[in-house]
JSON list of N, CA and C in Angstrom, two decimals:
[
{"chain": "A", "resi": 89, "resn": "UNK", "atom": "N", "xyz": [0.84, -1.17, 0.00]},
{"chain": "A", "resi": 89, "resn": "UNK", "atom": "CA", "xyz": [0.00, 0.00, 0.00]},
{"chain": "A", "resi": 89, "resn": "UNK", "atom": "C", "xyz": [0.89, 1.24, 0.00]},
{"chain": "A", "resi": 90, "resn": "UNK", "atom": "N", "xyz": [0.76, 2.51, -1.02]},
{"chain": "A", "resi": 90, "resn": "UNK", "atom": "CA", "xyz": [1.70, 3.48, -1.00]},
{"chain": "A", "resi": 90, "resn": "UNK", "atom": "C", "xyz": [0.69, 4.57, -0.18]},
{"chain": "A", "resi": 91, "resn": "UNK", "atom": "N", "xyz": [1.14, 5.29, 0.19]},
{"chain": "A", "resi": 91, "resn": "UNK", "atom": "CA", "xyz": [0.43, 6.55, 1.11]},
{"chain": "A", "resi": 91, "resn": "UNK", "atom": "C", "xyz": [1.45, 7.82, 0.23]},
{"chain": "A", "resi": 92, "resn": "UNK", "atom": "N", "xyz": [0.45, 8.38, -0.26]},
{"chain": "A", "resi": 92, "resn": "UNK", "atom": "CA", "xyz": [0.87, 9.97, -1.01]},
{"chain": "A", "resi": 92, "resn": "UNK", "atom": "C", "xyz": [0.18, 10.97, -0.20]},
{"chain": "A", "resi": 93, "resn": "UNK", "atom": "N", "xyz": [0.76, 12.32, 0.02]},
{"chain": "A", "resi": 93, "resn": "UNK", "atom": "CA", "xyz": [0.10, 13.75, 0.38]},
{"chain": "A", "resi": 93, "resn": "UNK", "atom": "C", "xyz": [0.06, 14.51, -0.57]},
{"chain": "A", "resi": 94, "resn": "UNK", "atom": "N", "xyz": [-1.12, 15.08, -0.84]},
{"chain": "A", "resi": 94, "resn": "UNK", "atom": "CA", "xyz": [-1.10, 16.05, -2.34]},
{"chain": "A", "resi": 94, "resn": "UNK", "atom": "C", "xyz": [-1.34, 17.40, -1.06]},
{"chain": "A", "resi": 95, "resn": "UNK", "atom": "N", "xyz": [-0.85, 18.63, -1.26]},
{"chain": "A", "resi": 95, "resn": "UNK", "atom": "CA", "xyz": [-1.11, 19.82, -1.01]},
{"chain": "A", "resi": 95, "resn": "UNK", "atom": "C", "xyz": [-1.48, 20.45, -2.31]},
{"chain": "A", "resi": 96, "resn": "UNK", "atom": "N", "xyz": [-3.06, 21.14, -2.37]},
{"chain": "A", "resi": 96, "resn": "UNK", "atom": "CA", "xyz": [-3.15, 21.72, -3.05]},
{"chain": "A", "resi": 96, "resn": "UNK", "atom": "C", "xyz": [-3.43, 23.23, -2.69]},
{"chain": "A", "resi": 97, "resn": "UNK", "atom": "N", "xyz": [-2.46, 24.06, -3.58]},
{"chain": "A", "resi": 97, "resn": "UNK", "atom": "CA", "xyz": [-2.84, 25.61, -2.94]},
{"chain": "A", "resi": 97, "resn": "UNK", "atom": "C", "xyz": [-3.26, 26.14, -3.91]},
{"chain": "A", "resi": 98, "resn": "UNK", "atom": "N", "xyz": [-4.81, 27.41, -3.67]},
{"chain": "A", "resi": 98, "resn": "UNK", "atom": "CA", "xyz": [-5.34, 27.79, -5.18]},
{"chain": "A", "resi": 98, "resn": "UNK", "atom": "C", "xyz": [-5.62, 29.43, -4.33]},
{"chain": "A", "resi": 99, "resn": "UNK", "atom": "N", "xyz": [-5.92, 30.07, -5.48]},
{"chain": "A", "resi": 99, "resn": "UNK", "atom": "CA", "xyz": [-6.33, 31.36, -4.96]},
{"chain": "A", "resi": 99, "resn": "UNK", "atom": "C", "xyz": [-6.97, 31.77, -4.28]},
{"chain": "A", "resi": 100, "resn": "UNK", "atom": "N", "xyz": [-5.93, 33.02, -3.36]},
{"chain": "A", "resi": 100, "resn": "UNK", "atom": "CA", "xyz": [-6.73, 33.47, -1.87]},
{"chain": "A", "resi": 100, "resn": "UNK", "atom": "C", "xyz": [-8.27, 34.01, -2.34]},
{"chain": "A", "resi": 101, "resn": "UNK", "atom": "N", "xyz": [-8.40, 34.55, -3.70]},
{"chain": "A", "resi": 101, "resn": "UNK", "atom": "CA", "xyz": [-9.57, 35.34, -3.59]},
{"chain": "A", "resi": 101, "resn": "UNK", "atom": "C", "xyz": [-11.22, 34.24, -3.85]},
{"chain": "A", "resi": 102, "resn": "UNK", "atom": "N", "xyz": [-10.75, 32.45, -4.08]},
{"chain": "A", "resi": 102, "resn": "UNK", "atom": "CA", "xyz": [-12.35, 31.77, -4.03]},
{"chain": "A", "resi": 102, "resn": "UNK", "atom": "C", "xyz": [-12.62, 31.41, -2.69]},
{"chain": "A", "resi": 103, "resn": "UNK", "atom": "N", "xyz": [-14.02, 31.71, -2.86]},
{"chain": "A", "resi": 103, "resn": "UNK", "atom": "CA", "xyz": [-15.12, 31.72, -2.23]},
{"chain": "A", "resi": 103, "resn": "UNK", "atom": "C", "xyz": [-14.66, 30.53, -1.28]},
{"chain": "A", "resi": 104, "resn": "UNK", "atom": "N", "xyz": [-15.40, 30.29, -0.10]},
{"chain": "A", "resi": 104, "resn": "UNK", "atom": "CA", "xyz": [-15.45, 28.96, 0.48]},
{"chain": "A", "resi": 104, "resn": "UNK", "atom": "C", "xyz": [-16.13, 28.29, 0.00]},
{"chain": "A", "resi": 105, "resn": "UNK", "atom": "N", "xyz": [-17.31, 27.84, -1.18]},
{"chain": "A", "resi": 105, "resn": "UNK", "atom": "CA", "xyz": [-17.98, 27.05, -2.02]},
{"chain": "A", "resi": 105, "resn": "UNK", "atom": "C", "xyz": [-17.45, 26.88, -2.90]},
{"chain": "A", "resi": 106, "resn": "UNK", "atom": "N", "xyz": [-16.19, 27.64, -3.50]},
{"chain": "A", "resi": 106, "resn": "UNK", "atom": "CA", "xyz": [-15.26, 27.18, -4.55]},
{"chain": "A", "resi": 106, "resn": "UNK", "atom": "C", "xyz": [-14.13, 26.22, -4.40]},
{"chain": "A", "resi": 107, "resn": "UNK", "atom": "N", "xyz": [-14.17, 26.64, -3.47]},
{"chain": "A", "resi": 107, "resn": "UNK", "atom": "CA", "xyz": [-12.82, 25.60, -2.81]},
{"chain": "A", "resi": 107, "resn": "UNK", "atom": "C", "xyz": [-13.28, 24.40, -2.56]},
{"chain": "A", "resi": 108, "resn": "UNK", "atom": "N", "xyz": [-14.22, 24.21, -1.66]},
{"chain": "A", "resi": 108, "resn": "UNK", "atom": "CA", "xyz": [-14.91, 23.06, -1.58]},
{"chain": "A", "resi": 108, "resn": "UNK", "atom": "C", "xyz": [-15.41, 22.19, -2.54]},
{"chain": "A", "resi": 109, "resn": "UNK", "atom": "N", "xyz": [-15.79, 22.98, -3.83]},
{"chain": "A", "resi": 109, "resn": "UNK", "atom": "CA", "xyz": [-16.23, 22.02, -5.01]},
{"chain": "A", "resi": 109, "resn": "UNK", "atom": "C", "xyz": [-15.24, 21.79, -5.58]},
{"chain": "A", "resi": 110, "resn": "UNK", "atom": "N", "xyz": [-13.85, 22.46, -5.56]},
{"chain": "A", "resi": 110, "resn": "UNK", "atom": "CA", "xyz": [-13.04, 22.17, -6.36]},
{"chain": "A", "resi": 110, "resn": "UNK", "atom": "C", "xyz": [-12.22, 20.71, -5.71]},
{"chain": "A", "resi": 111, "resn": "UNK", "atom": "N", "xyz": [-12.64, 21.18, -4.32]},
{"chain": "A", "resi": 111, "resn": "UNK", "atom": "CA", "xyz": [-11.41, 20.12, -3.64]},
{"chain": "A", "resi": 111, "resn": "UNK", "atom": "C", "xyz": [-12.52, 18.82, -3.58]},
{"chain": "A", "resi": 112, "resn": "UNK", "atom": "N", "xyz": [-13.87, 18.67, -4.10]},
{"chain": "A", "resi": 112, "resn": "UNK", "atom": "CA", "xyz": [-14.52, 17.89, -4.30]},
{"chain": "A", "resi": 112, "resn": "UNK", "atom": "C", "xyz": [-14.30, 16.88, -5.47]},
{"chain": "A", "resi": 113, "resn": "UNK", "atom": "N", "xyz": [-13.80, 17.91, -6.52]},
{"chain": "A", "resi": 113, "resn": "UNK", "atom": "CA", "xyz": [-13.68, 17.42, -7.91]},
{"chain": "A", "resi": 113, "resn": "UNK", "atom": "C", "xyz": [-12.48, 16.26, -7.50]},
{"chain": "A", "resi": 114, "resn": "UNK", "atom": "N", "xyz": [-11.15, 16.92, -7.23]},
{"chain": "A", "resi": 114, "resn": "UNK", "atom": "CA", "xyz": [-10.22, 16.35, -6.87]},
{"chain": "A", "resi": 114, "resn": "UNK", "atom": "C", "xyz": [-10.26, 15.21, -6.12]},
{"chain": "A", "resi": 115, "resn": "UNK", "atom": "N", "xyz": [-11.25, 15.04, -5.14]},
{"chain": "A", "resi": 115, "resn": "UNK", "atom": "CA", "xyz": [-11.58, 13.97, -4.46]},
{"chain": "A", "resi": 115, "resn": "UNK", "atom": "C", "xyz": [-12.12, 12.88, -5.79]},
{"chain": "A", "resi": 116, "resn": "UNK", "atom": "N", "xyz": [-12.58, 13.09, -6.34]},
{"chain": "A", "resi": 116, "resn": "UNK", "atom": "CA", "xyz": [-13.24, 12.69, -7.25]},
{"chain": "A", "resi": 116, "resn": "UNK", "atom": "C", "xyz": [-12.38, 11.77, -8.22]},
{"chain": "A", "resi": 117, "resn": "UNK", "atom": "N", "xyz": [-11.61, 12.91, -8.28]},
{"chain": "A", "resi": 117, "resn": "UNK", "atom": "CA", "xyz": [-10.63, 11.69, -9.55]},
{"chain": "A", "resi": 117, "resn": "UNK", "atom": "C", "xyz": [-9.66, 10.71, -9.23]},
{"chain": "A", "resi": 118, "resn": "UNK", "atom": "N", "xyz": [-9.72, 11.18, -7.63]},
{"chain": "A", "resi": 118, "resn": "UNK", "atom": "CA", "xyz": [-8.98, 9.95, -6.90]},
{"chain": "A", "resi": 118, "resn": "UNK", "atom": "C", "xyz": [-8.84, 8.98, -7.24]},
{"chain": "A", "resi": 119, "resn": "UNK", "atom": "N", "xyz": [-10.52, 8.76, -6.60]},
{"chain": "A", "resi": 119, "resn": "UNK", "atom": "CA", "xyz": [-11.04, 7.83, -6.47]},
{"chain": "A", "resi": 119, "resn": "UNK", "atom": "C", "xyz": [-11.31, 7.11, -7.40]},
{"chain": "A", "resi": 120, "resn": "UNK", "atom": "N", "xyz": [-11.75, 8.02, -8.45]},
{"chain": "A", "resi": 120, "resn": "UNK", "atom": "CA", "xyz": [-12.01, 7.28, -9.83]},
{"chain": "A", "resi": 120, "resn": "UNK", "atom": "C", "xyz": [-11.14, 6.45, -10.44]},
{"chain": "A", "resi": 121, "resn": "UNK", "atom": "N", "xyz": [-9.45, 6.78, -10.03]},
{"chain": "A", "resi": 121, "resn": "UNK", "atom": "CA", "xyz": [-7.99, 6.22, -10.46]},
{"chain": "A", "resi": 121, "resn": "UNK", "atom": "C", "xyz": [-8.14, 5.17, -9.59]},
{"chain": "A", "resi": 122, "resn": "UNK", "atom": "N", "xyz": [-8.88, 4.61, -8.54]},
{"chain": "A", "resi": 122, "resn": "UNK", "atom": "CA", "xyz": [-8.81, 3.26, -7.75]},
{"chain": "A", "resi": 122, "resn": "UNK", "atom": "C", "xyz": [-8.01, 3.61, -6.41]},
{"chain": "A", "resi": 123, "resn": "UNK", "atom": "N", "xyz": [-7.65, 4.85, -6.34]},
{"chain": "A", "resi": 123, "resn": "UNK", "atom": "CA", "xyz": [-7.20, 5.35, -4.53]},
{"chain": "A", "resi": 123, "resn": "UNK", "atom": "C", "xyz": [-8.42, 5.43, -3.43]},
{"chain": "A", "resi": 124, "resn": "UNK", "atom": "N", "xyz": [-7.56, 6.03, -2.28]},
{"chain": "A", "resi": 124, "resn": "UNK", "atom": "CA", "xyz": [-8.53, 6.21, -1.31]},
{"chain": "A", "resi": 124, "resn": "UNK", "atom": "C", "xyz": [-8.15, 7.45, -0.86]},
{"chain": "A", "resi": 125, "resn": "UNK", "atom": "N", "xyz": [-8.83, 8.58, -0.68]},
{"chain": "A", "resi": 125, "resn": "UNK", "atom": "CA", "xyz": [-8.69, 9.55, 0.19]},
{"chain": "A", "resi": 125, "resn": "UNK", "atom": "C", "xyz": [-8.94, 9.61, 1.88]},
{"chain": "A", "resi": 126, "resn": "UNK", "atom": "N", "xyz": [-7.67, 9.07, 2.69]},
{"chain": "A", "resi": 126, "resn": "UNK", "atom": "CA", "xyz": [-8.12, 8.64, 3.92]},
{"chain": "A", "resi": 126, "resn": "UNK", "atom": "C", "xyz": [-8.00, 9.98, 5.09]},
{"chain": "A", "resi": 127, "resn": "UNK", "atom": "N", "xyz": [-6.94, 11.25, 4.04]},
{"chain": "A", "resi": 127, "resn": "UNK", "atom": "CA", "xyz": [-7.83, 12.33, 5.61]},
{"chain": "A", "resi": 127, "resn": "UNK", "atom": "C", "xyz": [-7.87, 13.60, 4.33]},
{"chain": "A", "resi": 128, "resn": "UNK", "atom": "N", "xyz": [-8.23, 14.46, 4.56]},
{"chain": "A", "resi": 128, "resn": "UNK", "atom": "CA", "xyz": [-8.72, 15.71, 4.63]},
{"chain": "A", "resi": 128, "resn": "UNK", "atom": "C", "xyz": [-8.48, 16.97, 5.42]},
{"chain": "A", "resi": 129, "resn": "UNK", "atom": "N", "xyz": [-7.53, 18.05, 5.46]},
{"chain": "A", "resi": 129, "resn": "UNK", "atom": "CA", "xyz": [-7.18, 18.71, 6.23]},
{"chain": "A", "resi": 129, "resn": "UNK", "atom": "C", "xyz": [-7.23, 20.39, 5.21]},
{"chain": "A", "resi": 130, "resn": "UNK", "atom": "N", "xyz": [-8.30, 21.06, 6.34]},
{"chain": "A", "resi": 130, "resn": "UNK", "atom": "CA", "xyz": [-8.14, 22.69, 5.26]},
{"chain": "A", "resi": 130, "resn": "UNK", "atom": "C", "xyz": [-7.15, 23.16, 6.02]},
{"chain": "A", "resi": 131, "resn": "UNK", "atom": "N", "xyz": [-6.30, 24.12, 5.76]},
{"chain": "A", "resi": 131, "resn": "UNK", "atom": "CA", "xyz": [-5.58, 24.72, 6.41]},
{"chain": "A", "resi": 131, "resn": "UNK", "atom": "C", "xyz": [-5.65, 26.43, 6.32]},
{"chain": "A", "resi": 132, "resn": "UNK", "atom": "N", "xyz": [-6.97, 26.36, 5.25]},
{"chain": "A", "resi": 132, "resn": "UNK", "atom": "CA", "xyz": [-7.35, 27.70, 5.07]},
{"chain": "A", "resi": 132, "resn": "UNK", "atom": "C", "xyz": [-6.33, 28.64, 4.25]},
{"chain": "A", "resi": 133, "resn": "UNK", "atom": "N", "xyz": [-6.36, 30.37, 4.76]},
{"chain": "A", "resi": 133, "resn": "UNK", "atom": "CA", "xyz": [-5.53, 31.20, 4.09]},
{"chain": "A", "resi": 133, "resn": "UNK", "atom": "C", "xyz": [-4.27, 31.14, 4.68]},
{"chain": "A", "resi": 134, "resn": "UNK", "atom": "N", "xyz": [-3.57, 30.91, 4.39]},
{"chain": "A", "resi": 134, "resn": "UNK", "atom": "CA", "xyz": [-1.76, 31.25, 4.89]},
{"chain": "A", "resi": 134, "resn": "UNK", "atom": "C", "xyz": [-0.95, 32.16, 3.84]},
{"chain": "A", "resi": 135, "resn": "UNK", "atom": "N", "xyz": [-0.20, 33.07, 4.49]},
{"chain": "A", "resi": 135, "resn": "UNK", "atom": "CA", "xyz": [1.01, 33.54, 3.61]},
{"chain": "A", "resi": 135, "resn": "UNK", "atom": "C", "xyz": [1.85, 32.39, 2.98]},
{"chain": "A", "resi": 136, "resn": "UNK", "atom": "N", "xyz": [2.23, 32.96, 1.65]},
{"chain": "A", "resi": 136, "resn": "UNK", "atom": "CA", "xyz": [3.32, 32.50, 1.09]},
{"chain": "A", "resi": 136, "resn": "UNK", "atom": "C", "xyz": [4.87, 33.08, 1.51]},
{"chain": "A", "resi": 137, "resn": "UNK", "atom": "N", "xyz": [5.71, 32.24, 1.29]},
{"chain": "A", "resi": 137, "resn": "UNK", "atom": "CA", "xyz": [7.15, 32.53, 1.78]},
{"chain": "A", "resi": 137, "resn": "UNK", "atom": "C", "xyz": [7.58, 33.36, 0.88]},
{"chain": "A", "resi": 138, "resn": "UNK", "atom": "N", "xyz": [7.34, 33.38, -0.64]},
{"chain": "A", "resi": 138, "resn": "UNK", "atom": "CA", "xyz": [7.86, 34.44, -1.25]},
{"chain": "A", "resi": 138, "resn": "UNK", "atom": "C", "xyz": [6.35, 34.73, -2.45]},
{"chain": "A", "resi": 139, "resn": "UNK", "atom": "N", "xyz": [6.34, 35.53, -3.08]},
{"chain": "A", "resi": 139, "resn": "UNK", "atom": "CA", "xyz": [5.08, 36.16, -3.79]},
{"chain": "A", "resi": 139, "resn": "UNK", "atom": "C", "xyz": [5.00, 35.48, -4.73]},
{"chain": "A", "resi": 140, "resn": "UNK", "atom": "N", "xyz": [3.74, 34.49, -5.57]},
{"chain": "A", "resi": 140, "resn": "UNK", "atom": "CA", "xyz": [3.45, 33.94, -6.48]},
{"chain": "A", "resi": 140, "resn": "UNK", "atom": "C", "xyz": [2.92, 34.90, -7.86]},
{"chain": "A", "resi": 141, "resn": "UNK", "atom": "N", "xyz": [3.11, 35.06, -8.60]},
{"chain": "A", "resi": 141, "resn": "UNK", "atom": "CA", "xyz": [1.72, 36.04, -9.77]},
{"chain": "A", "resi": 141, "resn": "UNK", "atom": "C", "xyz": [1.58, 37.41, -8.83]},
{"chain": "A", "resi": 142, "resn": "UNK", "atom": "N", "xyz": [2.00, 38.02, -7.86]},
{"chain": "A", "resi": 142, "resn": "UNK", "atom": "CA", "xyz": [2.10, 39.22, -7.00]},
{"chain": "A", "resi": 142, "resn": "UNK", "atom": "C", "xyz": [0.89, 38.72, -5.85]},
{"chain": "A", "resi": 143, "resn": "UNK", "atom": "N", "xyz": [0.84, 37.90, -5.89]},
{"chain": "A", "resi": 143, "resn": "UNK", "atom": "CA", "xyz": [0.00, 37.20, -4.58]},
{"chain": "A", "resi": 143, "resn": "UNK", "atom": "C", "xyz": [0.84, 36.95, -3.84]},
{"chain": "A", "resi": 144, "resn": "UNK", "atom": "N", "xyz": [0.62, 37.36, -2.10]},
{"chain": "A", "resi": 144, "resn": "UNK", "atom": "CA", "xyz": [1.03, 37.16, -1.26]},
{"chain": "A", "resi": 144, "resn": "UNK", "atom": "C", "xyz": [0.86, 35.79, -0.05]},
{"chain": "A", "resi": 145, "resn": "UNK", "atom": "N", "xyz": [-0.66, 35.36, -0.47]},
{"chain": "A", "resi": 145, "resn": "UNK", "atom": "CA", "xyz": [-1.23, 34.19, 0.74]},
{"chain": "A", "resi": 145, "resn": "UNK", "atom": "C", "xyz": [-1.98, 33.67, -1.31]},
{"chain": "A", "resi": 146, "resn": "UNK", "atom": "N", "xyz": [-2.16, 32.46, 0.21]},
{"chain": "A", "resi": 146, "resn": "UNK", "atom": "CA", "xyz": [-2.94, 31.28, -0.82]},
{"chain": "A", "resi": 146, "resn": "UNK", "atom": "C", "xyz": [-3.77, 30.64, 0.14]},
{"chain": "A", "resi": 147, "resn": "UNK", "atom": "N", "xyz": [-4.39, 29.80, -0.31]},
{"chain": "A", "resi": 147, "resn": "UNK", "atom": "CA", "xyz": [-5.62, 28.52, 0.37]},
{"chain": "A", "resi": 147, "resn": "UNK", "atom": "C", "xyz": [-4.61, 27.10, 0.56]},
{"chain": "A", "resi": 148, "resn": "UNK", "atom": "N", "xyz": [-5.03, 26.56, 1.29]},
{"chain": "A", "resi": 148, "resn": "UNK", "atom": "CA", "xyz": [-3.95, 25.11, 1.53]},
{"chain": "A", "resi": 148, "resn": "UNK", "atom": "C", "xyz": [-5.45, 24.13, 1.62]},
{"chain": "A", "resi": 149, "resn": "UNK", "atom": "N", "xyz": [-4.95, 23.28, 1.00]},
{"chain": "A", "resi": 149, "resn": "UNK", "atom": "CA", "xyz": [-5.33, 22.19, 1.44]},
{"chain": "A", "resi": 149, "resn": "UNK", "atom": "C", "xyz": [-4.92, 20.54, 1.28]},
{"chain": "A", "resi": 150, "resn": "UNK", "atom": "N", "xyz": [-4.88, 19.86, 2.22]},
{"chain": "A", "resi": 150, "resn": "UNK", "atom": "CA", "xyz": [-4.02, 19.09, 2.16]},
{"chain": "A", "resi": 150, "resn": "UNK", "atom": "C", "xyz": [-4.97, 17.48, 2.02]},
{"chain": "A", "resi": 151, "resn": "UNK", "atom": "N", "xyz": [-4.58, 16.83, 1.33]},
{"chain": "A", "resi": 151, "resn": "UNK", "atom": "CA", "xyz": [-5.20, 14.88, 0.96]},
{"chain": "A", "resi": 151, "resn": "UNK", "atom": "C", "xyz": [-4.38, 14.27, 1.49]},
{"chain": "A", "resi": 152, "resn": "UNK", "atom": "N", "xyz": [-4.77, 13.30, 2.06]},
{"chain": "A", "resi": 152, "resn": "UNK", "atom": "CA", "xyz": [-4.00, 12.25, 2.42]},
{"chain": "A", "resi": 152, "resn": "UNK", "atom": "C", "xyz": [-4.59, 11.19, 1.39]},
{"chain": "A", "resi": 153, "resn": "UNK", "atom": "N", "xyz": [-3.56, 10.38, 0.65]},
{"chain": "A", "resi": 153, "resn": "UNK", "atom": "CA", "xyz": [-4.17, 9.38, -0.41]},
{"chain": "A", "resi": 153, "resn": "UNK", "atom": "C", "xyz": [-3.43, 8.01, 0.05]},
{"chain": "A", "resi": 154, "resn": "UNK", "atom": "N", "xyz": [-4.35, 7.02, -0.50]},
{"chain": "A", "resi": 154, "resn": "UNK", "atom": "CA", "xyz": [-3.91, 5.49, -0.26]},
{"chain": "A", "resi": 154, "resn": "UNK", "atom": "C", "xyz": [-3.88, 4.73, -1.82]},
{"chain": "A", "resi": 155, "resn": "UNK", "atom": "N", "xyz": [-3.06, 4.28, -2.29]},
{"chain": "A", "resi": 155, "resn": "UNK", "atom": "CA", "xyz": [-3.01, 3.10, -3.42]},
{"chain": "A", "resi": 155, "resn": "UNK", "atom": "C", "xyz": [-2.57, 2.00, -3.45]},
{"chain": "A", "resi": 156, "resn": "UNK", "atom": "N", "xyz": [-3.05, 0.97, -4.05]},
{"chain": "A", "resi": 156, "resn": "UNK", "atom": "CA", "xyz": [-2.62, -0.23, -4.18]},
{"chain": "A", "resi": 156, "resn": "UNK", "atom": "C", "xyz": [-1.39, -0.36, -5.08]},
{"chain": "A", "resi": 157, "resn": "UNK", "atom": "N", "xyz": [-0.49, 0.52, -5.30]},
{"chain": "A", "resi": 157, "resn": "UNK", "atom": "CA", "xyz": [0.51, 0.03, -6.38]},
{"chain": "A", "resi": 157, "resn": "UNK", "atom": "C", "xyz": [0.48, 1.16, -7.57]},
{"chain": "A", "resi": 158, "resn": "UNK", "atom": "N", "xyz": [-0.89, 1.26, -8.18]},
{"chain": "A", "resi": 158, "resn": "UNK", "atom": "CA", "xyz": [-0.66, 2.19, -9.17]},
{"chain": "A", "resi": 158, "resn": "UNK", "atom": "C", "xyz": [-1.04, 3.51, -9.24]},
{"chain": "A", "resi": 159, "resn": "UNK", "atom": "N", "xyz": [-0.27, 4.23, -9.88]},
{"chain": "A", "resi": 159, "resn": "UNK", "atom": "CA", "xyz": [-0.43, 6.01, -9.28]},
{"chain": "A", "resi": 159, "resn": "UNK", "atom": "C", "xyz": [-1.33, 6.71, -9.49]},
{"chain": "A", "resi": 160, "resn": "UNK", "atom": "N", "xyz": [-2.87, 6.82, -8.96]},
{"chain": "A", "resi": 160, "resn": "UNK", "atom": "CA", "xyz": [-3.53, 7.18, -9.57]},
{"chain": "A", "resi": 160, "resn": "UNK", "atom": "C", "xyz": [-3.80, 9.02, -9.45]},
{"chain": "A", "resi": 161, "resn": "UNK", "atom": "N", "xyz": [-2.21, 9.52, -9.76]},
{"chain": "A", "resi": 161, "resn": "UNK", "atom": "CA", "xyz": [-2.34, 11.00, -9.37]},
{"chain": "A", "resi": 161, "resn": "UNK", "atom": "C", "xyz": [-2.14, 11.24, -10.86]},
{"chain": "A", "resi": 162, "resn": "UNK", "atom": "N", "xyz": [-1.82, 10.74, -12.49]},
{"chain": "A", "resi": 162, "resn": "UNK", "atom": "CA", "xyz": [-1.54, 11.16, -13.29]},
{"chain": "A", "resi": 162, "resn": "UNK", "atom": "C", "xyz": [-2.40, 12.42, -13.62]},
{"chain": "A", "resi": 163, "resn": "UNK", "atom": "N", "xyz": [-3.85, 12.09, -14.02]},
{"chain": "A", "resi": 163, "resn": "UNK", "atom": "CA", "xyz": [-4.54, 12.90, -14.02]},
{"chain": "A", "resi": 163, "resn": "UNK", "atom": "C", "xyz": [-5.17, 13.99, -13.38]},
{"chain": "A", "resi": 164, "resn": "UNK", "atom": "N", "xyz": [-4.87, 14.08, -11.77]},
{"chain": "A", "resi": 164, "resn": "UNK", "atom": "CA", "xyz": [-4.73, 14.65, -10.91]},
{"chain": "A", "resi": 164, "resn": "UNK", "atom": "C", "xyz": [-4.12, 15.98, -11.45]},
{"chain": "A", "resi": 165, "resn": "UNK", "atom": "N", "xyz": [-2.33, 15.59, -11.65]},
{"chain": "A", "resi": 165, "resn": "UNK", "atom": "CA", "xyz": [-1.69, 16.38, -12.19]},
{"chain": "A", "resi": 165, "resn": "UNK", "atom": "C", "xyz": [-1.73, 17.27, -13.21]},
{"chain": "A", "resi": 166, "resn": "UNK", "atom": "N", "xyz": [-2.34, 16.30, -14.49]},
{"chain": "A", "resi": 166, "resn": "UNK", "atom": "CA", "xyz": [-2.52, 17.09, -15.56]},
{"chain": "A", "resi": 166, "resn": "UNK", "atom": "C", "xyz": [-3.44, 18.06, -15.15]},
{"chain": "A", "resi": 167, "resn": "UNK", "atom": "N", "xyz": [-4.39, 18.06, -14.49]},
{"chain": "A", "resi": 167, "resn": "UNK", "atom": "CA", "xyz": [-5.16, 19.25, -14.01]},
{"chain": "A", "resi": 167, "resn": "UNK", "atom": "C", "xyz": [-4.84, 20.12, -13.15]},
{"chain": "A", "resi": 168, "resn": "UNK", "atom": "N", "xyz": [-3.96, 20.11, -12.11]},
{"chain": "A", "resi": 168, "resn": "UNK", "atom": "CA", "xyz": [-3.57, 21.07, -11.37]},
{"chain": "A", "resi": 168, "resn": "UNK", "atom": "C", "xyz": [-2.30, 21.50, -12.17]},
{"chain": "A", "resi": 169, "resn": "UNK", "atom": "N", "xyz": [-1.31, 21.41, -13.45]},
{"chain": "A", "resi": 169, "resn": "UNK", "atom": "CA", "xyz": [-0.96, 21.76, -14.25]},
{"chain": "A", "resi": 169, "resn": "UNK", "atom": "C", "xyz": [-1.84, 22.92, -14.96]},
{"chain": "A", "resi": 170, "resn": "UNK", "atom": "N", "xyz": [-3.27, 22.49, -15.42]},
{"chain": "A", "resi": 170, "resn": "UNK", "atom": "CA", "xyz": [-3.65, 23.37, -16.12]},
{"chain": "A", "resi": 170, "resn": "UNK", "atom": "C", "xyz": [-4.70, 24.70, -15.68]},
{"chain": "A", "resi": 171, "resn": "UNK", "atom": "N", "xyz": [-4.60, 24.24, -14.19]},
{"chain": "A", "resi": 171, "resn": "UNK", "atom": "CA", "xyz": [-4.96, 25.06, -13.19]},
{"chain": "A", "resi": 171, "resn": "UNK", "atom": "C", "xyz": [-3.97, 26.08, -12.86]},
{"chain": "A", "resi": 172, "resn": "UNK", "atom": "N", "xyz": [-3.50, 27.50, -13.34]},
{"chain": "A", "resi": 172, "resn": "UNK", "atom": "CA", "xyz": [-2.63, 28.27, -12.42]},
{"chain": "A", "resi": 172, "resn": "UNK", "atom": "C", "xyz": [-3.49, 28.58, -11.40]}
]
């Protein structure tokens, strides 16, 4: 069994219903790849250590994932790739 942490950080300025559906979606394709999402942690707004796009803070949120062997973050990736 492999255990992965995805941190995903997205812009300070969505909504708390954006975040949530987004970090829904993501849950989503997890699972769909044959993982498990076994925790869930918001960590809300935090500063960044140095300025992104002239943004100073971001949103955190953190997955805890479970797989049997195969990685089911490919597609994961390609989307938070095409997510700035």
């Amino acid at each position: 069994m492999r255990t992965y942490e995805l941190v995903i950080l997205a812009d300070p300025r969505l909504t708390d219903e954006e975040m949530v559906s987004m970090t829904e979606d993501y849950k989503k394709m997890i699972t769909a790849g044959g993982a498990a999402v076994t925790k869930e942690e918001s960590w809300g707004r935090r500063k960044l250590a140095y300025p992104i796009g002239k943004m100073n803070e971001g949103r955190y949120v953190l997955l805890g994932v479970e797989t049997d062997g195969k990685s089911p973050l490919p597609e994961v990736e390609l989307r938070l790739r095409q997510n700035d």
